[in-house]
Coordinates of C-alpha atoms in Angstrom, one line a residue:
X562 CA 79.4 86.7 98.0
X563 CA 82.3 85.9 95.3
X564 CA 82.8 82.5 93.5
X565 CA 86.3 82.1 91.9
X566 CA 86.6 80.7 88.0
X567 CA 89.0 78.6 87.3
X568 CA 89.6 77.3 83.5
X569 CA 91.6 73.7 83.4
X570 CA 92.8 73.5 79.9
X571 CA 94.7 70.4 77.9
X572 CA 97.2 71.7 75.6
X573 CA 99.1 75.6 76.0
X574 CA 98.0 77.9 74.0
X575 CA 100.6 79.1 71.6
X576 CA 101.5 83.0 71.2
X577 CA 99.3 84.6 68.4
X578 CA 95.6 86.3 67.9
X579 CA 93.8 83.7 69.5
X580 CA 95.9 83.8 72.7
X581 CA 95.9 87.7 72.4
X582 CA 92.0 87.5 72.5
X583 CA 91.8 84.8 75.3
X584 CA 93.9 87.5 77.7
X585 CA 92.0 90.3 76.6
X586 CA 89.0 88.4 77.4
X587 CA 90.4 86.6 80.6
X588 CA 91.7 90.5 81.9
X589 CA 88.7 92.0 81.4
X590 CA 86.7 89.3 83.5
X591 CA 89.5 89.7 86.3
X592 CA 89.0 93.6 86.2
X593 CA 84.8 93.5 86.3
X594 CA 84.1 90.3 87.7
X595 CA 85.3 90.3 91.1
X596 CA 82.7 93.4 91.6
X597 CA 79.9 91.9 91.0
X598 CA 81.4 88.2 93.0
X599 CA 82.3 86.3 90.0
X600 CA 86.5 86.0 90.1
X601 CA 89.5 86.1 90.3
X602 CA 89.7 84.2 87.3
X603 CA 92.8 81.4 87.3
X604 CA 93.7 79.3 84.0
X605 CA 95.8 76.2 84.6
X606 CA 97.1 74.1 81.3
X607 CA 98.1 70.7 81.0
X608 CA 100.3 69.3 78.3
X609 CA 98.6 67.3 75.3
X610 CA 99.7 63.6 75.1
X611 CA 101.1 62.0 72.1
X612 CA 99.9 58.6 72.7
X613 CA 98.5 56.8 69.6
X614 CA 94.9 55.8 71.4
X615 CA 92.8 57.9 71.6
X616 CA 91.2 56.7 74.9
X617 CA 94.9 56.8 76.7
X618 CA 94.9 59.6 75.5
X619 CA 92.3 61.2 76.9
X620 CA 92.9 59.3 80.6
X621 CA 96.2 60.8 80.3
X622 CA 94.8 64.1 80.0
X623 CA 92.1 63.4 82.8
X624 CA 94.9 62.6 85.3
X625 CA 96.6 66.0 84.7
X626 CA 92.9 68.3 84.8
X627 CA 91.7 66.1 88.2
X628 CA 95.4 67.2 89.6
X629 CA 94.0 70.6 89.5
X630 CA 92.3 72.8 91.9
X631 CA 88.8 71.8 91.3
X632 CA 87.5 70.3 95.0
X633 CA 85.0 72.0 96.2
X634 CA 83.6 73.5 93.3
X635 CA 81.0 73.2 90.5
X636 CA 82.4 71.2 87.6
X637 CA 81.8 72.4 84.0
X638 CA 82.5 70.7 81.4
X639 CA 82.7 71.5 77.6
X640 CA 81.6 68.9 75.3
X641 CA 79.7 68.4 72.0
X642 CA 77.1 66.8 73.4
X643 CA 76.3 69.2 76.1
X644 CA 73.5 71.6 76.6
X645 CA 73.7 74.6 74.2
X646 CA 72.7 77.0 76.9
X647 CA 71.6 80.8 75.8
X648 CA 74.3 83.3 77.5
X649 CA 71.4 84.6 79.4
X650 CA 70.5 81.5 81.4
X651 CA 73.9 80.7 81.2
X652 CA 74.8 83.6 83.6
X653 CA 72.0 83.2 85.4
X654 CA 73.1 79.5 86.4
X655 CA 76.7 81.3 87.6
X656 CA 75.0 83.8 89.5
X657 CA 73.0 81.3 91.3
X658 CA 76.0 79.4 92.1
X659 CA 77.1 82.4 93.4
X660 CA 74.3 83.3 95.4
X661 CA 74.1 79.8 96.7
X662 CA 77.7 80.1 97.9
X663 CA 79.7 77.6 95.8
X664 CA 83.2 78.7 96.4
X665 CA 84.5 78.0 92.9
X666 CA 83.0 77.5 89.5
X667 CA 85.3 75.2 87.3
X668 CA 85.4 74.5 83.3
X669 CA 87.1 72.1 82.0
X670 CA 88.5 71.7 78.2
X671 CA 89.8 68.5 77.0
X672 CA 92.0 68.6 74.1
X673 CA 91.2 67.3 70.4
X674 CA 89.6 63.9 71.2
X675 CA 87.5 65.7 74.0
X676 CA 87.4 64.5 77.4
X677 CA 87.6 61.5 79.1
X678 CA 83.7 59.9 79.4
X679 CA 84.2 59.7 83.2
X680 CA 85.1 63.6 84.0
X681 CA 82.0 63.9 81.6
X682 CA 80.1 61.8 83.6
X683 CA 80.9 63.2 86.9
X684 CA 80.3 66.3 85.5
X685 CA 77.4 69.8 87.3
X686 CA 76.9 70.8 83.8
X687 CA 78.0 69.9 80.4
X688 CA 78.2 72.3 78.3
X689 CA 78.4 72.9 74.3
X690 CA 78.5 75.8 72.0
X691 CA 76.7 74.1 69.7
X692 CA 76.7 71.3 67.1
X693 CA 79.5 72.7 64.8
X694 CA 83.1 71.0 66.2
X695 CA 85.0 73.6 67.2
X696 CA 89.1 73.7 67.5
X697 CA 90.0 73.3 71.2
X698 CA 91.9 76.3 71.5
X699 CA 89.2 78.3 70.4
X700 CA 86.8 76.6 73.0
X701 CA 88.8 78.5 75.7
X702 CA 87.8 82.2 73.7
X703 CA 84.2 81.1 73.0
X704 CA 84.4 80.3 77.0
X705 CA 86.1 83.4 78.3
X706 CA 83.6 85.6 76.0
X707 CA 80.7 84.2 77.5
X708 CA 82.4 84.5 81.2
X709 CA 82.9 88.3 80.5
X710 CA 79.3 88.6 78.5
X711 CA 77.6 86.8 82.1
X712 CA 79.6 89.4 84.5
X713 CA 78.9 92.7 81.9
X714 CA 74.9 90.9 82.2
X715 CA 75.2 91.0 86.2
X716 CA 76.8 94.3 86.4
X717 CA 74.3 95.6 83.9
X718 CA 76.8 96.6 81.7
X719 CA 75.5 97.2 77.9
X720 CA 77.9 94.3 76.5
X721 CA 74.9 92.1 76.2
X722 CA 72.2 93.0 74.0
X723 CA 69.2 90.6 73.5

């Protein structure tokens, strides 16, 4: 069985170090994880409104990430008030999906002011990386790490050590 990843993002990530690391990230999962049924991987972005409220703002940003091709798959989202999940039972979650034949697995990043409280709501799993605020561009490497860390734990690869 394979389940695809797909990463909605709000905001493009500008050229630099952290959008070197995201690809180097993001090509390694494409490379290991469709062998052990975790990929392709896809990333889709959606531009960053400008509007001065913050809750347009984020239903703005909703409309553009519910445009994207997330039916029929497990929603993810990443928020600071989700559950701080170990990477361990993280990848085991993804490889139950898996094993329970969920077609897609899909994460979604708002941009600064977070998400919109209904695509939270809505959400399979919220998800945080713990109670420090991180930048949202950065959410996306934290995310793609712990993708790559999950496939090198299924494949038994020595990435991981506990």
């Amino acid at each position: 069985m394979s389940m695809r990843l797909f990463i909605g993002a709000v905001g493009r990530m500008k050229n630099g170090p952290e959008n070197a690391l995201f690809k180097d990230y993001f090509d390694r999962c494409n490379k290991a994880g469709p062998k052990v049924g975790l990929g392709p991987m896809q990333l889709a972005e959606t531009i960053e409104t400008k509007n001065p409220h913050k809750r347009e703002r984020q239903r703005l940003e909703a409309l553009g990430l519910t445009k994207m091709p997330i039916k029929n798959s497990r929603i993810i989202v990443l928020d600071e008030r989700g559950r701080n999940l170990p990477s361990v039972a993280f990848s085991d979650r993804l490889e139950n999906w898996r094993d329970d034949g969920i077609p897609q697995a899909s994460f979604l990043i708002g941009g600064p002011d977070g998400l919109e409280p209904s695509i939270v709501s809505d959400a399979d799993l919220v998800l945080s990386f713990g109670a420090m605020t991180w930048p949202h561009m950065m959410a996306r490497i934290l995310l793609v790490e712990q993708l790559y860390r999950s496939i090198s734990l299924l494949s038994g690869h020595p990435y991981h050590r506990a």
